Coordinates of C-alpha atoms and ligand atoms in Angstrom, one line a residue:
M1 CA 1.2 2.2 -25.9
S2 CA -1.0 -1.4 -25.4
E3 CA 0.7 -4.2 -22.9
S4 CA 2.2 -5.7 -25.2
S5 CA 4.8 -2.4 -25.3
D6 CA 5.7 -3.3 -22.0
T7 CA 8.9 -4.7 -22.7
P8 CA 11.9 -3.3 -21.2
S9 CA 12.5 0.7 -21.6
T10 CA 13.8 3.0 -20.5
S11 CA 10.4 5.5 -21.2
L12 CA 9.3 7.7 -17.9
T13 CA 5.9 7.0 -18.6
D14 CA 5.8 2.9 -20.2
G15 CA 3.1 0.8 -20.6
D16 CA 0.2 2.3 -20.9
D17 CA 0.2 6.3 -22.1
P18 CA -2.6 8.4 -19.8
A19 CA -5.6 9.1 -21.7
F20 CA -6.6 12.3 -21.4
T21 CA -10.0 12.3 -21.4
D22 CA -11.6 15.5 -19.3
G23 CA -9.9 18.4 -20.9
N24 CA -7.6 18.8 -18.3
D25 CA -3.5 18.9 -19.1
P26 CA -1.0 17.0 -20.9
A27 CA 1.5 19.5 -20.6
L28 CA 1.4 19.4 -16.7
F29 CA 2.2 16.1 -17.0
D30 CA 5.0 15.8 -19.6
K31 CA 6.9 19.1 -17.1
V32 CA 6.3 16.7 -14.0
V33 CA 7.8 13.3 -15.5
N34 CA 10.4 15.2 -17.2
L35 CA 11.6 17.1 -13.8
C36 CA 11.0 13.9 -11.5
K37 CA 13.8 12.0 -14.2
R38 CA 16.2 15.5 -14.4
R39 CA 16.6 16.2 -11.4
G40 CA 16.3 12.6 -9.1
F41 CA 13.0 12.1 -8.3
V42 CA 12.0 9.0 -10.0
F43 CA 14.3 7.1 -12.2
P44 CA 12.9 4.3 -15.1
S45 CA 14.2 0.7 -13.6
A46 CA 17.4 -0.7 -14.3
E47 CA 17.5 1.7 -16.7
I48 CA 20.7 0.6 -18.3
Y49 CA 19.8 -3.0 -19.1
G50 CA 17.3 -0.4 -21.0
G51 CA 14.4 -0.1 -18.2
F52 CA 12.0 -3.0 -16.8
R53 CA 8.3 -3.3 -17.5
S54 CA 7.4 -0.5 -15.7
T55 CA 9.2 -0.5 -12.8
Y56 CA 10.9 2.8 -10.5
D57 CA 13.5 3.7 -8.5
Y58 CA 12.7 6.8 -6.2
G59 CA 16.3 9.0 -6.6
P60 CA 18.0 11.7 -3.6
N61 CA 15.4 12.9 -3.9
G62 CA 11.8 11.0 -4.7
V63 CA 13.3 8.9 -2.1
L64 CA 12.7 11.6 0.8
L65 CA 10.0 13.0 -1.0
L66 CA 8.4 9.3 -0.4
R67 CA 9.6 9.0 2.6
N68 CA 7.8 11.8 4.3
V69 CA 4.4 11.0 2.5
K70 CA 4.7 7.6 4.6
N71 CA 6.0 9.8 7.8
A72 CA 3.5 11.8 7.1
W73 CA 0.4 8.9 7.2
W74 CA 2.2 7.6 10.2
R75 CA 2.3 10.0 12.2
S76 CA -1.2 10.9 11.9
M77 CA -2.8 7.0 12.1
V78 CA -0.2 5.9 14.7
Q79 CA 2.2 8.6 16.6
L80 CA -0.8 11.3 17.3
R81 CA -2.9 8.7 18.1
H82 CA -3.8 5.8 21.1
D83 CA -5.8 3.9 19.6
V84 CA -3.5 2.8 16.6
V85 CA -1.3 0.2 16.6
G86 CA 1.7 -0.6 13.9
L87 CA 2.5 -3.5 12.0
D88 CA 5.5 -4.7 9.7
A89 CA 4.1 -8.6 8.1
A90 CA 5.6 -10.4 6.0
I91 CA 5.4 -10.2 2.0
L92 CA 5.3 -13.7 1.5
G93 CA 2.5 -15.9 2.3
P94 CA 1.3 -18.9 2.0
P95 CA -1.6 -19.9 -0.6
Q96 CA -3.8 -20.3 2.8
I97 CA -4.0 -16.5 3.5
W98 CA -5.2 -15.6 -0.4
E99 CA -7.3 -18.9 -0.4
A100 CA -9.1 -17.8 2.7
S101 CA -9.3 -13.2 1.3
G102 CA -10.4 -14.6 -1.1
H103 CA -7.9 -13.0 -4.2
L104 CA -6.6 -16.7 -5.2
A105 CA -10.6 -17.1 -6.9
N106 CA -12.2 -13.3 -7.4
F107 CA -8.1 -10.9 -7.0
T108 CA -8.5 -11.0 -11.3
D109 CA -8.7 -8.8 -14.6
P110 CA -10.4 -9.6 -17.1
L111 CA -7.2 -10.1 -20.4
V112 CA -8.7 -9.6 -23.9
D113 CA -6.0 -9.8 -26.6
C114 CA -7.0 -8.2 -29.9
T115 CA -6.1 -11.2 -32.6
S116 CA -4.8 -8.3 -35.1
C117 CA -2.3 -6.4 -34.2
Q118 CA -1.3 -9.4 -30.3
S119 CA -2.1 -6.5 -28.0
R120 CA -3.5 -7.2 -24.2
W121 CA -5.8 -4.6 -22.8
R122 CA -7.7 -4.8 -19.7
L123 CA -11.1 -5.1 -21.5
D124 CA -13.0 -3.7 -18.1
K125 CA -10.5 -0.3 -19.2
L126 CA -11.5 -0.1 -22.6
E127 CA -13.5 3.5 -23.7
D128 CA -15.2 1.1 -26.4
P129 CA -14.8 -3.1 -25.5
D130 CA -15.0 -4.2 -29.2
T131 CA -12.4 -2.4 -31.1
C132 CA -8.1 -2.7 -29.9
P133 CA -7.1 1.2 -29.1
N134 CA -3.9 -0.6 -30.5
C135 CA -4.6 -0.8 -34.1
G136 CA -8.5 0.2 -34.5
A137 CA -9.4 -3.6 -35.7
V138 CA -13.1 -4.1 -34.6
G139 CA -14.9 -7.4 -32.9
K140 CA -11.4 -8.7 -33.4
F141 CA -10.5 -9.2 -28.9
T142 CA -10.5 -13.4 -28.0
E143 CA -12.4 -13.7 -25.8
P144 CA -11.6 -12.2 -22.0
R145 CA -9.8 -14.7 -19.6
D146 CA -9.5 -14.5 -16.3
F147 CA -5.8 -13.5 -15.2
N148 CA -5.1 -13.2 -11.5
L149 CA -3.1 -10.4 -9.9
M150 CA -0.9 -11.3 -7.7
F151 CA 2.7 -12.9 -8.2
K152 CA 3.4 -16.5 -7.6
T153 CA 6.8 -18.1 -6.8
H154 CA 8.1 -20.5 -4.8
A155 CA 9.8 -21.1 -1.2
G156 CA 12.2 -23.4 -1.0
P157 CA 15.2 -24.7 -2.9
I158 CA 12.3 -27.0 -4.7
A159 CA 9.7 -25.6 -6.4
D160 CA 6.8 -27.5 -6.0
A161 CA 3.6 -27.3 -4.9
G162 CA 4.1 -27.6 -1.7
A163 CA 6.4 -24.6 -2.2
V164 CA 4.1 -22.6 -3.6
C165 CA 3.0 -19.4 -2.0
Y166 CA 3.1 -15.7 -3.2
L167 CA 4.0 -12.0 -2.7
R168 CA 1.5 -9.8 -1.7
P169 CA -1.6 -8.1 -3.7
E170 CA -2.1 -6.3 -0.4
T171 CA -0.9 -5.6 3.3
A172 CA -3.8 -5.4 4.5
Q173 CA -4.1 -9.0 5.3
G174 CA -1.4 -8.5 7.5
M175 CA -3.6 -7.4 9.9
F176 CA -6.0 -9.8 10.1
T177 CA -3.9 -13.0 10.8
N178 CA -2.1 -10.5 13.5
F179 CA -5.5 -9.7 14.5
A180 CA -5.3 -12.1 17.6
N181 CA -1.4 -11.4 17.9
V182 CA -1.9 -7.9 18.4
L183 CA -4.9 -8.3 20.7
N184 CA -3.3 -11.1 23.1
T185 CA -0.2 -8.3 23.5
S186 CA -1.2 -4.6 22.5
R187 CA -4.0 -4.2 25.3
K188 CA -5.9 -3.0 22.8
K189 CA -10.0 -3.2 23.2
P190 CA -12.2 -2.3 20.0
P191 CA -13.2 -0.1 18.1
F192 CA -8.7 0.4 18.0
G193 CA -7.1 -0.2 15.3
I194 CA -4.3 -1.0 13.1
A195 CA -1.7 -0.7 10.4
Q196 CA 0.9 -0.8 8.3
I197 CA 2.8 0.8 5.8
G198 CA 4.7 -1.4 3.5
K199 CA 5.4 -3.1 -0.4
S200 CA 2.8 -4.4 -2.0
F201 CA 2.3 -6.7 -5.5
R202 CA 0.2 -6.4 -8.4
N203 CA 0.9 -8.4 -12.3
E204 CA -1.3 -5.3 -13.5
I205 CA -2.3 -6.3 -17.2
T206 CA -1.8 -2.7 -18.1
P207 CA 0.2 -0.8 -15.5
G208 CA 0.6 3.1 -16.7
N209 CA 0.6 7.2 -15.9
F210 CA 4.0 6.8 -14.7
V211 CA 4.1 5.8 -10.7
F212 CA 0.1 5.9 -10.8
R213 CA -0.3 2.0 -11.8
T214 CA 2.8 -0.1 -11.0
R215 CA 3.6 -3.6 -10.7
E216 CA 5.2 -2.8 -7.5
F217 CA 4.4 0.1 -5.3
E218 CA 3.3 0.9 -1.7
Q219 CA 0.4 0.9 0.5
M220 CA -0.5 2.8 3.6
E221 CA -3.3 0.7 5.2
M222 CA -5.6 1.2 8.3
E223 CA -7.9 -1.9 9.9
F224 CA -9.8 0.2 12.4
F225 CA -12.0 -2.6 14.7
V226 CA -15.0 -1.7 16.2
P227 CA -18.2 -3.0 17.8
P228 CA -21.1 -3.5 15.2
D229 CA -23.1 -1.1 16.0
E230 CA -20.4 1.1 15.8
A231 CA -19.3 0.2 12.4
E232 CA -21.1 3.3 10.6
E233 CA -20.2 6.0 12.8
W234 CA -16.5 5.0 12.9
Y235 CA -16.9 4.5 8.9
R236 CA -18.0 8.3 8.2
Y237 CA -15.3 9.7 11.4
W238 CA -12.6 7.5 8.9
C239 CA -13.9 9.3 5.4
A240 CA -13.6 13.2 6.9
E241 CA -10.3 12.5 8.3
R242 CA -8.6 10.5 6.1
F243 CA -9.6 14.0 3.4
A244 CA -8.6 16.1 6.2
W245 CA -5.5 14.3 6.0
Y246 CA -4.5 15.5 2.7
Q247 CA -5.8 18.4 3.3
S248 CA -3.3 19.3 6.2
L249 CA -0.7 18.8 4.1
G250 CA -1.9 21.5 1.6
M251 CA -3.8 19.2 -1.4
P252 CA -5.6 22.7 -2.6
A253 CA -9.6 21.8 -2.4
E254 CA -10.1 21.9 -5.8
L255 CA -7.9 19.2 -6.1
I256 CA -9.5 16.7 -4.1
R257 CA -12.8 15.1 -3.9
L258 CA -14.8 12.2 -1.8
R259 CA -16.7 10.2 -3.6
P260 CA -18.9 7.3 -2.5
H261 CA -19.2 4.2 -3.8
G262 CA -22.2 3.8 -6.0
D263 CA -24.2 0.2 -5.1
D264 CA -23.0 -1.6 -8.0
E265 CA -19.5 -0.4 -7.6
L266 CA -19.3 -2.4 -4.2
S267 CA -18.0 -5.7 -2.7
H268 CA -20.9 -8.2 -1.8
Y269 CA -19.1 -7.9 1.5
S270 CA -18.7 -3.6 1.3
S271 CA -21.7 -2.0 3.2
G272 CA -19.8 1.2 2.1
T273 CA -16.3 3.0 0.1
S274 CA -15.9 6.6 -1.0
D275 CA -12.7 6.5 -2.8
V276 CA -10.4 10.2 -1.6
E277 CA -10.0 11.1 -5.2
F278 CA -6.9 13.4 -7.5
R279 CA -7.8 15.5 -9.7
F280 CA -5.1 13.7 -12.6
P281 CA -4.4 15.4 -15.4
W282 CA -5.8 12.7 -16.6
G283 CA -9.0 12.6 -14.8
W284 CA -9.8 12.4 -11.2
D285 CA -8.9 9.2 -10.4
E286 CA -8.0 6.9 -7.1
L287 CA -5.9 7.2 -4.2
E288 CA -7.1 5.7 -1.4
G289 CA -10.1 3.9 -0.5
I290 CA -12.0 4.2 2.4
A291 CA -14.7 1.4 3.2
N292 CA -16.6 -0.6 5.3
R293 CA -15.4 -4.3 4.9
G294 CA -18.3 -5.7 8.0
N295 CA -17.1 -8.7 9.8
F296 CA -15.5 -10.3 6.8
D297 CA -11.8 -10.1 6.5
L298 CA -11.8 -12.0 10.1
T299 CA -14.2 -14.6 10.3
Q300 CA -13.1 -16.0 6.6
H301 CA -9.4 -16.0 8.6
A302 CA -11.2 -17.8 11.1
T303 CA -13.0 -20.1 9.1
H304 CA -10.3 -21.6 7.5
S305 CA -7.5 -21.3 9.8
G306 CA -9.7 -22.4 12.8
E307 CA -8.9 -20.0 15.0
K308 CA -10.9 -18.0 17.2
L309 CA -10.9 -14.7 15.0
D310 CA -13.3 -12.7 17.4
Y311 CA -13.1 -10.7 20.9
F312 CA -14.5 -10.9 24.3
D313 CA -16.2 -7.9 26.4
P314 CA -15.9 -8.0 30.1
A315 CA -18.2 -5.2 30.2
T316 CA -21.3 -7.0 28.3
N317 CA -20.0 -10.2 28.5
E318 CA -20.2 -10.6 24.9
R319 CA -18.6 -12.1 22.3
Y320 CA -18.6 -11.1 19.0
V321 CA -16.8 -11.0 15.4
P322 CA -15.3 -7.3 15.0
H323 CA -16.1 -5.3 11.6
V324 CA -13.2 -3.7 10.6
I325 CA -13.3 0.0 8.8
E326 CA -10.0 0.5 6.3
P327 CA -8.6 3.1 5.0
A328 CA -6.3 1.7 2.8
A329 CA -4.1 4.2 0.7
G330 CA -1.1 3.8 -1.6
A331 CA 2.1 5.5 -1.3
T332 CA 3.8 5.9 -4.4
R333 CA 0.6 7.1 -6.2
T334 CA -0.7 10.1 -3.5
A335 CA 3.6 11.0 -4.1
M336 CA 2.6 11.6 -7.2
A337 CA -0.3 13.8 -6.9
F338 CA 1.9 16.0 -4.7
L339 CA 4.4 16.4 -6.8
L340 CA 1.4 17.5 -9.9
A341 CA -0.2 19.8 -7.1
A342 CA 2.4 21.5 -6.2
Y343 CA 4.2 21.8 -9.6
D344 CA 4.3 25.5 -10.6
E345 CA 5.8 28.3 -13.2
E346 CA 6.3 31.8 -12.6
E347 CA 7.9 34.3 -14.7
V348 CA 9.9 36.3 -12.7
R349 CA 12.2 39.1 -13.9
G350 CA 11.0 37.8 -17.6
E351 CA 12.4 34.6 -16.9
T352 CA 9.8 31.3 -15.7
R353 CA 10.5 30.1 -12.3
T354 CA 10.1 26.7 -11.9
V355 CA 8.7 25.8 -8.1
L356 CA 7.0 23.1 -6.5
R357 CA 4.7 24.7 -3.9
F358 CA 4.9 21.8 -1.3
H359 CA 4.2 21.5 2.1
P360 CA 7.1 21.5 4.6
R361 CA 6.5 18.2 6.0
I362 CA 6.0 17.0 2.2
A363 CA 9.5 18.5 0.8
P364 CA 12.0 16.3 0.2
Y365 CA 14.5 19.1 1.5
T366 CA 13.7 21.4 5.2
V367 CA 16.1 24.0 4.2
A368 CA 19.0 24.3 1.8
V369 CA 22.1 26.2 3.3
L370 CA 24.3 27.8 0.6
P371 CA 27.4 29.5 1.6
L372 CA 27.8 32.8 -0.9
S373 CA 30.8 32.0 -1.9
K374 CA 33.6 29.4 -2.0
K375 CA 36.3 31.2 0.3
P376 CA 37.2 28.7 3.1
E377 CA 36.2 31.7 5.9
L378 CA 32.1 31.2 4.7
M379 CA 32.6 27.4 3.6
G380 CA 33.9 26.4 8.3
P381 CA 31.1 28.6 9.7
A382 CA 28.4 27.8 7.3
T383 CA 28.9 23.4 7.6
D384 CA 28.3 25.0 11.2
V385 CA 25.1 26.0 10.0
Y386 CA 23.9 23.5 8.2
R387 CA 25.1 20.3 11.0
T388 CA 23.2 22.3 13.7
L389 CA 20.3 22.6 11.4
A390 CA 20.4 18.6 10.3
E391 CA 19.1 17.3 13.7
H392 CA 16.4 19.3 13.5
F393 CA 15.3 18.9 10.1
M394 CA 16.3 17.4 6.7
C395 CA 18.8 19.9 5.0
D396 CA 20.6 19.8 1.9
Y397 CA 23.9 22.0 1.7
D398 CA 25.9 22.9 -1.5
E399 CA 28.0 25.6 -2.7
T400 CA 28.5 25.0 -6.6
Q401 CA 27.1 27.7 -8.4
A402 CA 25.8 31.8 -8.5
I403 CA 23.4 32.2 -5.6
G404 CA 20.9 32.8 -8.2
R405 CA 21.1 28.9 -10.0
R406 CA 21.2 27.4 -6.7
Y407 CA 17.8 29.2 -5.7
R408 CA 16.0 28.2 -8.5
R409 CA 17.2 24.7 -8.2
Q410 CA 16.1 24.2 -4.5
D411 CA 13.1 25.5 -5.9
E412 CA 13.1 22.8 -8.4
L413 CA 13.4 21.0 -5.6
G414 CA 10.8 22.8 -3.8
T415 CA 12.6 22.9 -0.4
P416 CA 10.9 25.7 2.1
F417 CA 14.0 27.8 2.7
C418 CA 17.3 28.8 1.8
V419 CA 19.8 30.2 4.0
T420 CA 22.8 32.0 3.1
F421 CA 25.8 32.7 5.0
D422 CA 27.3 35.3 3.7
F423 CA 29.5 37.6 5.1
D424 CA 27.9 40.2 7.2
S425 CA 26.8 36.5 9.2
L426 CA 30.9 36.2 10.5
D427 CA 30.5 39.7 12.1
D428 CA 26.1 39.7 13.0
H429 CA 26.3 35.8 13.4
A430 CA 22.4 35.9 11.0
V431 CA 21.7 34.0 7.8
T432 CA 19.2 35.3 4.8
V433 CA 16.3 33.3 5.0
R434 CA 14.7 33.4 1.6
D435 CA 10.6 32.0 1.4
R436 CA 10.2 29.6 -1.8
D437 CA 6.6 30.7 -2.1
S438 CA 7.8 35.0 -1.6
M439 CA 11.3 34.7 -2.2
E440 CA 11.6 37.0 0.7
Q441 CA 14.2 37.8 2.9
E442 CA 14.5 37.6 6.0
R443 CA 17.7 38.0 8.2
V444 CA 17.1 35.8 11.0
P445 CA 20.4 35.2 14.0
V446 CA 21.8 31.6 13.5
D447 CA 20.4 31.4 16.9
A448 CA 17.2 32.2 16.2
L449 CA 17.7 29.3 12.9
V450 CA 16.0 26.1 14.2
E451 CA 13.7 28.2 16.0
Y452 CA 12.5 30.2 13.1
V453 CA 11.9 26.9 10.5
R454 CA 10.1 24.8 13.3
A455 CA 7.5 27.6 13.8
R456 CA 6.9 28.2 10.0
I457 CA 6.7 24.2 9.5
G458 CA 3.7 23.9 11.0
Ligands
LIG1 N1 -6.5 -3.9 1.3 C1 -7.2 -2.6 0.0 C2 -7.0 -2.7 -1.8 O1 -6.0 -2.7 -1.3 P1 -6.6 -0.2 -3.3 O2 -7.9 0.0 -3.9 O3 -6.7 -1.8 -3.9 O4 -7.6 -1.3 -2.2 C3 -5.3 0.7 -2.7 O5 -6.1 -0.3 -3.1 C4 -5.0 1.8 -3.0 O6 -3.5 1.3 -3.4 C5 -5.0 2.5 -4.0 O7 -6.2 3.3 -3.6 C6 -3.5 3.3 -5.1 O8 -4.0 4.5 -4.1 C7 -3.0 1.8 -4.0 N2 -2.3 1.5 -5.3 C8 -3.5 -0.1 -5.9 N3 -3.0 -0.7 -6.9 C9 -1.5 0.1 -7.4 C10 -0.8 0.2 -8.3 N4 -0.8 -0.7 -9.5 N5 0.0 0.5 -8.6 C11 0.1 2.1 -7.7 N6 -0.5 2.5 -6.7 C12 -1.7 0.9 -6.2

């Protein structure tokens, strides 16, 4: 579908349909997209009004998945490191920021219109730059126009030029504009990093492939400020570190790769960029870019603001502008990749079992507590087990339907452990723990349950 069809719709794949060029699996894409709606992961935004232009809402299970992705990133990038601090900067910013960063002048995509069917395309994404993918007309495109991807708005009641501001198209600039604030208040010195998770906005010409490319999305970015002569070493360090993060959360080796950019792909200020790529159903595509940005950003902001954005090293008596290594990942895109990687179907006793094999840290719920029956003598103590576990883990509680169906429902949510409270539990004070992947069951004393689950989360 072309951009011109980016009108209100409740389709879950509004916008650009995936071009499955890599011999990959369109059926998997459809299955995951359908499961997202059916199981409350992702809904088309404003659906009761017919949907709104490739925007999506994260439902009860999707919000947990997305939060877990962000928590896992924050844990590894901030919590477990003494050399990285966090930040939560404003989404609205004045034109000066985007003037300095180069976004006002350069954050553009080449836009062409087909004069035959009036569809609109991003020229650099067309397989054949002369042929309209919608109507097949050849040589009917307009001259490409640079289309700036930033959302422009006004702050305050009067919409004049002085009130113009922009929704940030990346979280990164907040880390550069706050460099001196953080340096002066955190007692950090290079090498150190500032990390941020938050929403970014890009008026993409061709959003699409479900939540892969949207106009409103979440990023997880970190700017790591280093002495210039250490930049190359830290660049290599962060490439390895970030790649290992995906693996540590169970991303299968055959579905991710680290791809260094060729010289023709590098921005003029970057001396090295590598992408962590995921094998999406339509082929390899980017999850995260790790870039050696030199001193471009701090120098630009220092020049445009007139503020000093450098570091005086008392050990060497030298003043320098730190270089920056930037691992920049998409949270929403990464959540989608975890969903695709986790999806599995298998035959169990003549029936197809759909299961999301999430790493326990990523799964929306860690545990589901399922009383065997709705009898009050079971529901009371089962609720107590739920309350105990919920102090430590995200837990679901489900007393509806037959136990087999409840297991299947939890499989589709990717819940690693189902805890069944049955009539024997009243006497032996133990429960049955069912493992999502092996479906094996084990009797575990209620008193040992928290430690049992904790030991298996990894
Ligand atoms: N500060 C550098 C920067 O923003 P980027 O490659 O443009 O780099 C980083 O964005 C990550 O943000 C991408 O790798 C991708 O995961 C995510 N991202 C970018 N545009 C997106 C969009 N329109 N929808 C969803 N995710 C997006």
